[in-house]
XYZ file of C-alpha atoms in Angstrom:
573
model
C 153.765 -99.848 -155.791
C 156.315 -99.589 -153.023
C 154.738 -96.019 -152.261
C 151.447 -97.922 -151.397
C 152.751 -98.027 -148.119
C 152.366 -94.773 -147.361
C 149.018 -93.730 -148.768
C 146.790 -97.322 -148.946
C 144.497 -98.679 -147.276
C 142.765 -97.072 -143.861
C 145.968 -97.518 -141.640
C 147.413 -95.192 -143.876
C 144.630 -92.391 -143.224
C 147.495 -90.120 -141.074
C 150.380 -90.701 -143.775
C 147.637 -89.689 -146.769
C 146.413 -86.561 -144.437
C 150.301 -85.555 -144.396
C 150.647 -86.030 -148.336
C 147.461 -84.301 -148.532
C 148.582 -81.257 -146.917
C 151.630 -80.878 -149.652
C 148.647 -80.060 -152.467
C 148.303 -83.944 -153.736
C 144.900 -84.833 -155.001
C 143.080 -87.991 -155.386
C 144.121 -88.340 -158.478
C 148.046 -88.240 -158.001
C 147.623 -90.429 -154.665
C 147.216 -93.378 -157.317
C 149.922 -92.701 -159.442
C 153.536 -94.026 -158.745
C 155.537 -91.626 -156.531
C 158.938 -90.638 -157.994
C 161.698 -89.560 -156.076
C 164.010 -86.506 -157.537
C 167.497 -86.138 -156.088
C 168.671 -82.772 -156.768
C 172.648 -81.970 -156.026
C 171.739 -78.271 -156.632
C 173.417 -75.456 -154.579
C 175.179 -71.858 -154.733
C 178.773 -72.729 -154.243
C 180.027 -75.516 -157.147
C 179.802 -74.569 -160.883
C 178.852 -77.556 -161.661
C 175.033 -77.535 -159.714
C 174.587 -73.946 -159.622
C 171.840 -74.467 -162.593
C 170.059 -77.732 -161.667
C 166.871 -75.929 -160.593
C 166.413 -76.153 -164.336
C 167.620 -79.614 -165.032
C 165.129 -80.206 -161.926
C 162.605 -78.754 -163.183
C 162.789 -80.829 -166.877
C 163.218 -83.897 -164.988
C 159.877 -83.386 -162.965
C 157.955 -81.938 -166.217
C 159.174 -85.082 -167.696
C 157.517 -87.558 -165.006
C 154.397 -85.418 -165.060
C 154.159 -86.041 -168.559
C 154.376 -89.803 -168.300
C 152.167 -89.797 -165.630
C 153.693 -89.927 -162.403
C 154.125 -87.727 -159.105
C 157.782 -86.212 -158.737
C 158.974 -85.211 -155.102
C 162.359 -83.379 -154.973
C 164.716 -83.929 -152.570
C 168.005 -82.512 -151.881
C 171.968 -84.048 -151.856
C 175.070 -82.265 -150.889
C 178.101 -81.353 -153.028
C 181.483 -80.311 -152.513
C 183.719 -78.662 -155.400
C 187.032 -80.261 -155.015
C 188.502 -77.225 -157.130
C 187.404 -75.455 -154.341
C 188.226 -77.342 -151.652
C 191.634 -78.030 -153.489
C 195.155 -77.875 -151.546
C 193.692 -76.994 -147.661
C 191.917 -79.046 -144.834
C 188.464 -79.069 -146.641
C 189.631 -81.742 -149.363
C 189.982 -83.983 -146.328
C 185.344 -83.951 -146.835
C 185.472 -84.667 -150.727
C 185.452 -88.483 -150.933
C 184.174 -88.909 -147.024
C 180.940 -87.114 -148.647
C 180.887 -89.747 -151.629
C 179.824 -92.400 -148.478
C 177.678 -89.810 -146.646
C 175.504 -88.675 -150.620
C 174.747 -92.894 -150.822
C 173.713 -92.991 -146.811
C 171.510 -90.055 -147.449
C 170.166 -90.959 -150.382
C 168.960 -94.404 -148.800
C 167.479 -92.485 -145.991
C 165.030 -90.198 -148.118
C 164.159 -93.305 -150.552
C 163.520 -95.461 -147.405
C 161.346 -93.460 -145.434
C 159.181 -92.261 -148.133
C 159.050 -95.432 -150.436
C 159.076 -94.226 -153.500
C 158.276 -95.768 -156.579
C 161.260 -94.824 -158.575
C 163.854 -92.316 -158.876
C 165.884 -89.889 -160.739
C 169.611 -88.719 -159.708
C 170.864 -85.483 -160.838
C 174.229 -85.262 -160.207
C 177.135 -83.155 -161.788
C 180.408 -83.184 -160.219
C 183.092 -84.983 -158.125
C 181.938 -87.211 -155.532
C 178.344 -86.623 -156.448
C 178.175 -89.036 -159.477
C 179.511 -92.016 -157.186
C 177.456 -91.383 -153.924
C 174.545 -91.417 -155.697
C 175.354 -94.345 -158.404
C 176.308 -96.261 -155.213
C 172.880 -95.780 -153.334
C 170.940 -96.827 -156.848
C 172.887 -100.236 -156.961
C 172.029 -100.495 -152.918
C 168.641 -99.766 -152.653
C 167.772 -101.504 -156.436
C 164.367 -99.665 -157.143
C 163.747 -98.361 -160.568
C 165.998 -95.367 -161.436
C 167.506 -93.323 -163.787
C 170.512 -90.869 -163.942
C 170.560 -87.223 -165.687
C 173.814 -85.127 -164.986
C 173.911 -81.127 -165.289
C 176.841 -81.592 -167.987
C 179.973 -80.263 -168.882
C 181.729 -76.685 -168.738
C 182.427 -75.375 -172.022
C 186.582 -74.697 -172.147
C 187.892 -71.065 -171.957
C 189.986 -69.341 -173.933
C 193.571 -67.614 -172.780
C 195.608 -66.289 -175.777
C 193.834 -67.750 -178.358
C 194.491 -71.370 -177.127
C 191.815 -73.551 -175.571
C 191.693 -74.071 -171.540
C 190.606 -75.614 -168.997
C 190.991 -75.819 -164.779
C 194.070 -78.355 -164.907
C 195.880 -75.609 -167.330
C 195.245 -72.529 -164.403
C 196.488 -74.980 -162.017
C 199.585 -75.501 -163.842
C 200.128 -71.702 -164.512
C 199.748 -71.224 -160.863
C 202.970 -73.046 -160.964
C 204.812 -71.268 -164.046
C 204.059 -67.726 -161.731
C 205.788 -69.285 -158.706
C 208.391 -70.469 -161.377
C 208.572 -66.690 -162.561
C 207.579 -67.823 -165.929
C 204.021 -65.847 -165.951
C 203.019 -62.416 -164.337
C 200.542 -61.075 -162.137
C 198.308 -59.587 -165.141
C 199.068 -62.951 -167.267
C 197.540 -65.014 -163.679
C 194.679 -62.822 -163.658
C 193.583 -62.872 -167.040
C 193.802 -66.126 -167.141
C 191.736 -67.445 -164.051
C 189.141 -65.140 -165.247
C 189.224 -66.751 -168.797
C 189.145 -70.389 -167.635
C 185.403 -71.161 -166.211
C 182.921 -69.090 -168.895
C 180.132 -71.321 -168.067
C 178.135 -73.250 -165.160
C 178.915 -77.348 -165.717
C 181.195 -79.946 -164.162
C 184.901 -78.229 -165.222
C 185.425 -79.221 -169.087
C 188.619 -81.918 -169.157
C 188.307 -85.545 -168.705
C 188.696 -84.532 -165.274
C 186.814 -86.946 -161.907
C 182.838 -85.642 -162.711
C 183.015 -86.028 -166.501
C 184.812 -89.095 -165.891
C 182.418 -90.296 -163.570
C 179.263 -88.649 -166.223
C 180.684 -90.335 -168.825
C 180.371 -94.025 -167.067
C 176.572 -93.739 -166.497
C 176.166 -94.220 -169.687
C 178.599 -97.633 -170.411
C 177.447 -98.496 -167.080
C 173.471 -98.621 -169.064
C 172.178 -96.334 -166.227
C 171.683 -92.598 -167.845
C 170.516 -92.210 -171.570
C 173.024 -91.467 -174.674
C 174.398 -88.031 -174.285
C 174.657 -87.703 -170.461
C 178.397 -87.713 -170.000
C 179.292 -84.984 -172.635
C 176.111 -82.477 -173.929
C 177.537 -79.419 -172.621
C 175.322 -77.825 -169.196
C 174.289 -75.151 -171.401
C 173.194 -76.347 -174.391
C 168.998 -77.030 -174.568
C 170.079 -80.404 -175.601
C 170.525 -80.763 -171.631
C 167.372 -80.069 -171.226
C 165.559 -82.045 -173.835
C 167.826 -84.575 -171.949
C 166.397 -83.996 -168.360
C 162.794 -84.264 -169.779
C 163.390 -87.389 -171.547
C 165.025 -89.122 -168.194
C 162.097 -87.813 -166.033
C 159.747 -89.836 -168.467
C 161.645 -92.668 -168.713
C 162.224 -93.439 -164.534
C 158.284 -93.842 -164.844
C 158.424 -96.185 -167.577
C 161.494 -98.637 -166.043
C 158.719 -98.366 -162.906
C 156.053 -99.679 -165.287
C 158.026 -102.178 -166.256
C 159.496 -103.001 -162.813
C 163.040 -102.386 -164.769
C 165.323 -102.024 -161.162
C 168.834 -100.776 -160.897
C 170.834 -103.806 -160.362
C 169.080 -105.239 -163.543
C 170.979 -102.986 -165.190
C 174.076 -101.976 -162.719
C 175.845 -105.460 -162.265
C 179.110 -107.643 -162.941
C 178.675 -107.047 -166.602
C 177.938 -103.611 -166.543
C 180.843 -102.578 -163.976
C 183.372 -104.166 -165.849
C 181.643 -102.330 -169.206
C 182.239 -99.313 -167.781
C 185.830 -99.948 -166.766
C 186.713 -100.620 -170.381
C 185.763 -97.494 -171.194
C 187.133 -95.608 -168.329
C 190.508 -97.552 -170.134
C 189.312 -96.141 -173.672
C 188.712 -92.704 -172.413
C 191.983 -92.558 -170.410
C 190.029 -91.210 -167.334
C 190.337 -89.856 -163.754
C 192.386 -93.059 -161.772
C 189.538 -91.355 -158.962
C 187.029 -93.549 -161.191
C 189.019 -96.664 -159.880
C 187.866 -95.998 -155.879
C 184.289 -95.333 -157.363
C 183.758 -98.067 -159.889
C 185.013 -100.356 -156.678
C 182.689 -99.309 -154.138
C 179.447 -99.150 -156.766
C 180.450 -103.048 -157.615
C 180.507 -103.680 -153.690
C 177.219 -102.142 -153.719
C 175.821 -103.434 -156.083
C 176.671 -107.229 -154.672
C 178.994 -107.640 -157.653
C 182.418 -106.601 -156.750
C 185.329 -106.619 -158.938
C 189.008 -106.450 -157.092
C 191.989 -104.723 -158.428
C 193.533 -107.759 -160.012
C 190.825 -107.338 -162.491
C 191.031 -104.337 -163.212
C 194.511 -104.395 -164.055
C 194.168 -107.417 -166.308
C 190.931 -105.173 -168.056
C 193.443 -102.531 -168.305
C 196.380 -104.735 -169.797
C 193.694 -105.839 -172.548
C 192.150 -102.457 -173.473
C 193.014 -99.946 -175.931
C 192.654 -96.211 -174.835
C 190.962 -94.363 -177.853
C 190.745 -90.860 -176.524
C 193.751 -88.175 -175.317
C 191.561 -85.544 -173.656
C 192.550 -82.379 -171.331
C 194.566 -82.876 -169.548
C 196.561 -85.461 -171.614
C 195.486 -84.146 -175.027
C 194.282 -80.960 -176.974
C 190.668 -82.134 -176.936
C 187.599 -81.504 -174.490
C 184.465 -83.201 -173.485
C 182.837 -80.817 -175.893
C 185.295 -82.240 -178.394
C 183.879 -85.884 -177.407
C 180.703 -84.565 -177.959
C 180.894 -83.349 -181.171
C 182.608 -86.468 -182.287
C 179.967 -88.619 -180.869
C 180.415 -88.964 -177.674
C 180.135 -92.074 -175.636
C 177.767 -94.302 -178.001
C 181.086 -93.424 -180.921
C 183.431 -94.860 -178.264
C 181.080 -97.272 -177.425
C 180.531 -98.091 -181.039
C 184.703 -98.647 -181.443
C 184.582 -101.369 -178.700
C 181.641 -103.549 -179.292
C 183.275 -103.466 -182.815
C 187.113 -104.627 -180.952
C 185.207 -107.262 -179.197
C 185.513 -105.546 -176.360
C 181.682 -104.522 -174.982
C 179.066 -106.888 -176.306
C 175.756 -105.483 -178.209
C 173.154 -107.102 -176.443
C 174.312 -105.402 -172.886
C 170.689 -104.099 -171.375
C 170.632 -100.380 -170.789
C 167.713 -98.463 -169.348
C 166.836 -97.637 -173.002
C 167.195 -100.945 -174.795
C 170.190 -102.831 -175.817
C 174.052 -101.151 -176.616
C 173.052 -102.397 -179.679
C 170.090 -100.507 -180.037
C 171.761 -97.722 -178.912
C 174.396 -97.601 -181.446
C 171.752 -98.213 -184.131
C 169.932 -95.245 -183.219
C 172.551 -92.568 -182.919
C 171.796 -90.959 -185.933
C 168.621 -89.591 -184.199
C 170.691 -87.447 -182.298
C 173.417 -86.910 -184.505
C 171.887 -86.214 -187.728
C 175.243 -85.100 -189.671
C 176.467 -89.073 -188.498
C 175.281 -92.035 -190.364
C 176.363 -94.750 -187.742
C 178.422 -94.074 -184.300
C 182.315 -94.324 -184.312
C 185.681 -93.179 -184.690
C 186.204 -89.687 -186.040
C 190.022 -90.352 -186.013
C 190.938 -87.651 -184.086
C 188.908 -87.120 -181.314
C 188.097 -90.725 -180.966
C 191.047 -93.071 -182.224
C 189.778 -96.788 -184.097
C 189.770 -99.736 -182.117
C 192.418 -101.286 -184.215
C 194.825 -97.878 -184.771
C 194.451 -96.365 -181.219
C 196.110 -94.044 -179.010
C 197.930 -97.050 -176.646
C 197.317 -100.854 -176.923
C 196.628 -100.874 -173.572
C 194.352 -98.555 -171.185
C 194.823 -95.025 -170.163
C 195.071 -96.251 -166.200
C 197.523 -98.912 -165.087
C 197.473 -100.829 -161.821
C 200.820 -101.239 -160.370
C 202.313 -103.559 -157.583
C 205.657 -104.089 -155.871
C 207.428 -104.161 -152.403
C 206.544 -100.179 -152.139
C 202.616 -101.066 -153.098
C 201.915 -104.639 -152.808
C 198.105 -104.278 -152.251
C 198.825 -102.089 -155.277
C 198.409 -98.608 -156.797
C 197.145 -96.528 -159.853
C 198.744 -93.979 -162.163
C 196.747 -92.232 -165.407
C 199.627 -93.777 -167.843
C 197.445 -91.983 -170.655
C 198.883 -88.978 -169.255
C 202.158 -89.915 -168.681
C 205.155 -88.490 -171.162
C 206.596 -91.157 -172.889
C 209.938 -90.096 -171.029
C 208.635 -90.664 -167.558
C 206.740 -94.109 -168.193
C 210.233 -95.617 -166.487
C 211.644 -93.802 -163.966
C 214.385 -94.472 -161.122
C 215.493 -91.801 -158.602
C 216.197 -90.766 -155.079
C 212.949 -91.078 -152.600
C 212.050 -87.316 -151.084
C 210.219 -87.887 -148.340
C 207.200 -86.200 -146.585
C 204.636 -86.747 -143.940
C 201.689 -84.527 -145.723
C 200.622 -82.966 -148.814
C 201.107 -79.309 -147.153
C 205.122 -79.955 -146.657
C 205.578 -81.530 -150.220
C 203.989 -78.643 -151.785
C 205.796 -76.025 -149.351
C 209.461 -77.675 -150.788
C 208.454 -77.635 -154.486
C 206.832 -73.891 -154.527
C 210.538 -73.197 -152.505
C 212.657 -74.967 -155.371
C 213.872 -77.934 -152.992
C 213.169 -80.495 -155.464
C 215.191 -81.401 -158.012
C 215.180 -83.226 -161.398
C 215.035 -86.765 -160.736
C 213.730 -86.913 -157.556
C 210.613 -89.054 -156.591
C 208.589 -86.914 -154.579
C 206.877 -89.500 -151.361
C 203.846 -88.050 -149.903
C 202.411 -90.333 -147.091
C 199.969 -90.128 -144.606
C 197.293 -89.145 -146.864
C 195.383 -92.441 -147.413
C 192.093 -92.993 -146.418
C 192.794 -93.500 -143.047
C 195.626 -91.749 -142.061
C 194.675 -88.307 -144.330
C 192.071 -89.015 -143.135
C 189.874 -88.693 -146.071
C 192.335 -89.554 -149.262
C 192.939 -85.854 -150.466
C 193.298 -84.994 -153.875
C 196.773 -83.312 -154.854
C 196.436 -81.394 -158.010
C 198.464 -78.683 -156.516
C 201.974 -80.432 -156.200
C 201.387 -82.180 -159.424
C 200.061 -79.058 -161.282
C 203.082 -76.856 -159.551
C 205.758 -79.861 -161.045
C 204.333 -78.950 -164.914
C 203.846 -75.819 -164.578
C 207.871 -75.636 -163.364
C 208.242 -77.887 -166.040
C 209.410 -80.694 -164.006
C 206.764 -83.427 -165.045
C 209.149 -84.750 -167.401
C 211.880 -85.612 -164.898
C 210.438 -85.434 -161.416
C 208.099 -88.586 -160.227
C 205.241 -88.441 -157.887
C 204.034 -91.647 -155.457
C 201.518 -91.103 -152.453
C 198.919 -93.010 -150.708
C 196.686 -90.432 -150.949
C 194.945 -90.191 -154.251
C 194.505 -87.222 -157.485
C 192.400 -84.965 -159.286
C 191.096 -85.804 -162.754
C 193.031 -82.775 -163.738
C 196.346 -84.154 -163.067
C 198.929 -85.247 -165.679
C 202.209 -86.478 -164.844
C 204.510 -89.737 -163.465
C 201.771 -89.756 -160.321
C 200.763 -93.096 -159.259
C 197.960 -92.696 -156.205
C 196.319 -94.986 -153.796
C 199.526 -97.025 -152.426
C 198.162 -99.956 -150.481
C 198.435 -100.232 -147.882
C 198.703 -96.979 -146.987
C 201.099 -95.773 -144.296
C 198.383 -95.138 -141.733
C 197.867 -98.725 -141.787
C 201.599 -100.201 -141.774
C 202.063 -100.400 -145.428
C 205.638 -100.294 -146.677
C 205.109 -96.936 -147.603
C 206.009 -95.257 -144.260
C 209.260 -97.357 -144.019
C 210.585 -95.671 -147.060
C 213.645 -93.360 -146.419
C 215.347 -89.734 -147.506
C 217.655 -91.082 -150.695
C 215.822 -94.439 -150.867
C 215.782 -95.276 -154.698
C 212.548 -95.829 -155.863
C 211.982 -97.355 -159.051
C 208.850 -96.736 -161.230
C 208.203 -99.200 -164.541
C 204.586 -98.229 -165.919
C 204.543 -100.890 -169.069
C 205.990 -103.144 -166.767
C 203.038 -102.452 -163.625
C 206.046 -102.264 -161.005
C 207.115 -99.806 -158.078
C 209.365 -100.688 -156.011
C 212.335 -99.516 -153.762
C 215.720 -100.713 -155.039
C 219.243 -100.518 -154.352
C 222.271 -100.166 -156.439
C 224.624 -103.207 -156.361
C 228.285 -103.407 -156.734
C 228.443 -104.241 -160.744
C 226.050 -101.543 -161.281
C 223.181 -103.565 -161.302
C 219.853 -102.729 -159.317
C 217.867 -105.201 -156.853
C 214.923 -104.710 -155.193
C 214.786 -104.647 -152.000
C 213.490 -107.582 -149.882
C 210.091 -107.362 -147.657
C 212.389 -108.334 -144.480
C 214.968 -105.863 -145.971
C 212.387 -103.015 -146.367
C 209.929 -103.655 -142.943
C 213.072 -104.521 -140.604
C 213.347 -100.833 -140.445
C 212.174 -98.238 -138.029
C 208.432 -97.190 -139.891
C 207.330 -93.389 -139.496
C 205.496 -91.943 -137.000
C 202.303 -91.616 -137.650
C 200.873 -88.133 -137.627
C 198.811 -87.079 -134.587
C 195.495 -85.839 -136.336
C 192.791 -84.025 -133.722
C 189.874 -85.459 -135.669
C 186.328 -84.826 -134.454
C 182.582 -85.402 -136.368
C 182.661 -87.066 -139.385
C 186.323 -87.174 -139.879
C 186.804 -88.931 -137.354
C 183.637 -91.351 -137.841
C 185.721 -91.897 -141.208
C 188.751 -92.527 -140.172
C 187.389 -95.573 -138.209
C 184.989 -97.027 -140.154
C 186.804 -96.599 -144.022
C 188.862 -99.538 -145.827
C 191.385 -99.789 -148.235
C 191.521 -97.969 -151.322
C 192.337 -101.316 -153.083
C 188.994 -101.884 -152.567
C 187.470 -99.136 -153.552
C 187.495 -97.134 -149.792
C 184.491 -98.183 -148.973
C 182.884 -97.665 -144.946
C 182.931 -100.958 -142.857
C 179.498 -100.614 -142.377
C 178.642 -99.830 -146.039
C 177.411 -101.930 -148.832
C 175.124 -105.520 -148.962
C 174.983 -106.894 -145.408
């Protein structure tokens, strides 16, 4: 046992009068010591209930027979944090929940562990230190938010973000705004579209790391619960068996879970995560790959906020094994991919034990489109390149209106999120246009914030069907829309992003994976502009940024989003 270290042998008379002191007898000083990483706290909806989740999770490695020890990780709510200078901390704390992590698990040796994450950048930190530090672990989330109800129609957080636009548009009133935002979030749980933390939920489980039923059973159900228990037991039998993390988080498993990150039509957030746990896990997969994974996947599901349905939706319908079950039946995932519980296979032959109204997992046909009559032929995310992203970038085409899936128009310009969202909420952009927001990479943000706002404010002025988005920041889960994310290389770093001009056509082909700037010949006829063409010019200032603490630790030490934003000093050395 790793924990020997701490509590063997006479050396170790100090370390066992320490553990003594916490109420361990003699009895629990032999039995494996199992770490508990608990994301609970007061301000996101999403944790504000995993003293109970905790709680199963330690009666559950009590009942197998080992010792838990909880231990607590951070989260930020990037509803929250949405749309001001706090957004800036959501993905820097992704880097900072896997560095702390490691720290806890390294000092105190434990045996084994179990995550409990819910939302945002949660899921990732913590799926990134498992693949790191490769000891025996297992993943329980606290689950989703039920949807609300506003005028007899389902809803969730992307549709009050949207509304918050129709008001500025004067198409809702003060009372309508009201009633609404207090009709949206009716229960704890990560918010209840296919938005980053379900997204990110959703993937323990193709990823083979968090048992059947972890992305979707809603937070409140007992189901969770049962759930928690069953997790807590199992991180002391993959110890037993000396079953480790990468043994189950590798290559195979990565590029699992980003077929069904295509199938699901997910958060394009779950492209920077799925990179960075790959680089972690001594496996990484590059963007190239993903966007041939993407050109050869069908996306099965149209979930809030591209479709009518929500995770408890998914759940009812089966959840991930029934997607699953669609995919190893395409070809697509193979059955005998190891899991923490068995096989895929085994997996998908034991989902009627959960679902007892279900003889066998699959499509439901509405919820969950066949393999071979589904929503798109190809993935709900599409990687794009050209001479405005030639490192590349990422737009959730499963969101996209048919209309805006090609798209040419005149290049508005700005230098920050704040300024592009001050000119829509003012009416200064007009059909057509192809909003440019720059600066907000990585780097140069720094900290990559998501914009729900400006795309939420386009559809709810109802300009999502004519008005394009490009930045080299990145986007909520929530968003729908023409909004492509993570340009690389950003502006902060040279890319051809911060040569782009006022009036500069910029043309957008989704089916055909190209952005680029253009110009208009003589015949009528478009070109793309050249590299030389396009960098001869005079690039954009960048912004002066007074960055201090971990900001502007960040804004040294992070890398591309093309490669998953990952810290310079991070991953396998």
């Amino acid at each position: 046992m790793r924990s020997d270290s701490i509590k063997k042998t006479p050396k170790r008379a100090s370390h066992r009068s320490l553990l003594y002191s916490l109420g361990i007898d003699n009895e629990e000083m032999d039995r494996p010591f199992i770490g508990i990483v608990n994301s609970f706290n007061e301000i996101v909806p999403g944790h504000i209930h995993l003293r109970t989740i905790t709680d199963a999770v330690k009666a559950g490695v009590r009942m197998a027979g080992g010792v838990p020890f909880e231990f607590p990780a951070i989260a930020v709510c990037d509803g929250i944090a949405m749309n001001h200078e706090g957004m800036k901390y959501s993905l820097v704390s992704r880097d900072w929940i896997a560095d702390s992590c490691e720290i806890m698990l390294e000092a105190h040796q434990f045996d084994a562990v179990v995550f409990i994450p819910s939302c945002d950048k949660v899921v990732p930190g913590m799926l990134m230190a498992a693949a790191r530090m490769d000891i025996p672990c297992a993943f329980v989330s606290g689950g989703a938010m039920l949807p609300g109800k506003f005028n007899g129609q389902n809803v969730g957080l992307s549709d009050l973000f949207e509304a918050v636009g129709k008001h500025a548009g004067g198409k809702m009133s003060d009372s309508e705004l009201e009633g609404m935002e207090k009709s949206v979030c009716l229960t704890c749980g990560s918010c209840s579209g296919m938005y980053t933390a379900n997204t990110m939920n959703c993937l323990t489980e193709a990823l083979g790391i968090a048992l059947p039923g972890n992305g979707t059973i809603p937070a409140v159900f007992a189901e969770r619960v049962r759930l928690a228990k069953q997790t807590g037991m199992l991180a002391v039998r993959l110890f037993e068996k000396n079953i480790t993390a990468r043994q189950i988080i590798n290559r195979r498993s990565v590029i699992n879970a980003f077929k069904m990150d295509m199938a699901l039509g997910g958060s394009t957030n779950s492209i920077l995560h799925l990179l960075a746990i790959s680089n972690e896990a001594a496996s990484p997969v590059s963007l190239r790959e993903v966007s041939d994974i993407s050109d050869n996947t069908p996306q099965l599901c149209k979930l809030n906020p591209a479709g009518p349905y929500y995770i408890y939706d998914l759940d009812q319908a089966g959840g991930i094994t029934s997607v699953m079950a669609e995919l190893v039946k395409g070809g697509y995932i193979e059955r005998d991919t190891p899991t923490i519980d068995g096989t895929i296979g085994e997996r998908l032959d034991s989902f009627s034990k959960r679902f007892v109204a279900y003889t066998a997992a699959g499509a439901d046909g509405e919820v969950i489109k066949p393999y071979d009559n589904p929503v798109g032929a190809d993935g709900g995310i599409a990687v794009l390149y050209g001479n405005l992203a030639p490192d590349g970038c990422v737009v959730k085409k499963g969101a996209v209106d048919a209309e805006m899936l090609q798209h040419r128009g005149p290049a508005r310009v700005f230098d920050g999120e704040d300024d592009a969202v001050e000119a829509i909420f003012s009416g200064k952009i007009n059909e057509g246009d192809v909003v440019i927001i720059r600066f907000e990479g990585p780097k140069g943000g720094p900290g990559m914030r998501e914009m729900l706002t400006p795309t939420s404010a386009l559809a709810g002025m109802d300009l999502h069907m004519s008005v394009a988005l490009i930045t080299d920041g990145r986007f909520s889960g929530a968003t729908r829309g023409s909004s492509t994310g993570h340009v690389c290389p950003e502006a902060a770093a040279g890319g051809p992003i911060a040569y782009v001009e006022e009036g500069d056509l910029v043309d957008i082909d989704i089916p055909g994976r190209s952005v680029n700037v253009v110009r208009k010949e003589a015949d009528g006829s478009y070109a793309i502009l050249s590299d030389n063409e396009l960098m001869s010019r005079t690039p954009a200032e960048v912004p002066v940024r007074k960055l201090k603490g971990v900001l502007a630790k960040y804004s040294m030490l992070v890398g591309e989003a093309s490669k998953g934003a990952i810290m310079k000093t991070g991953g396998t050395i």
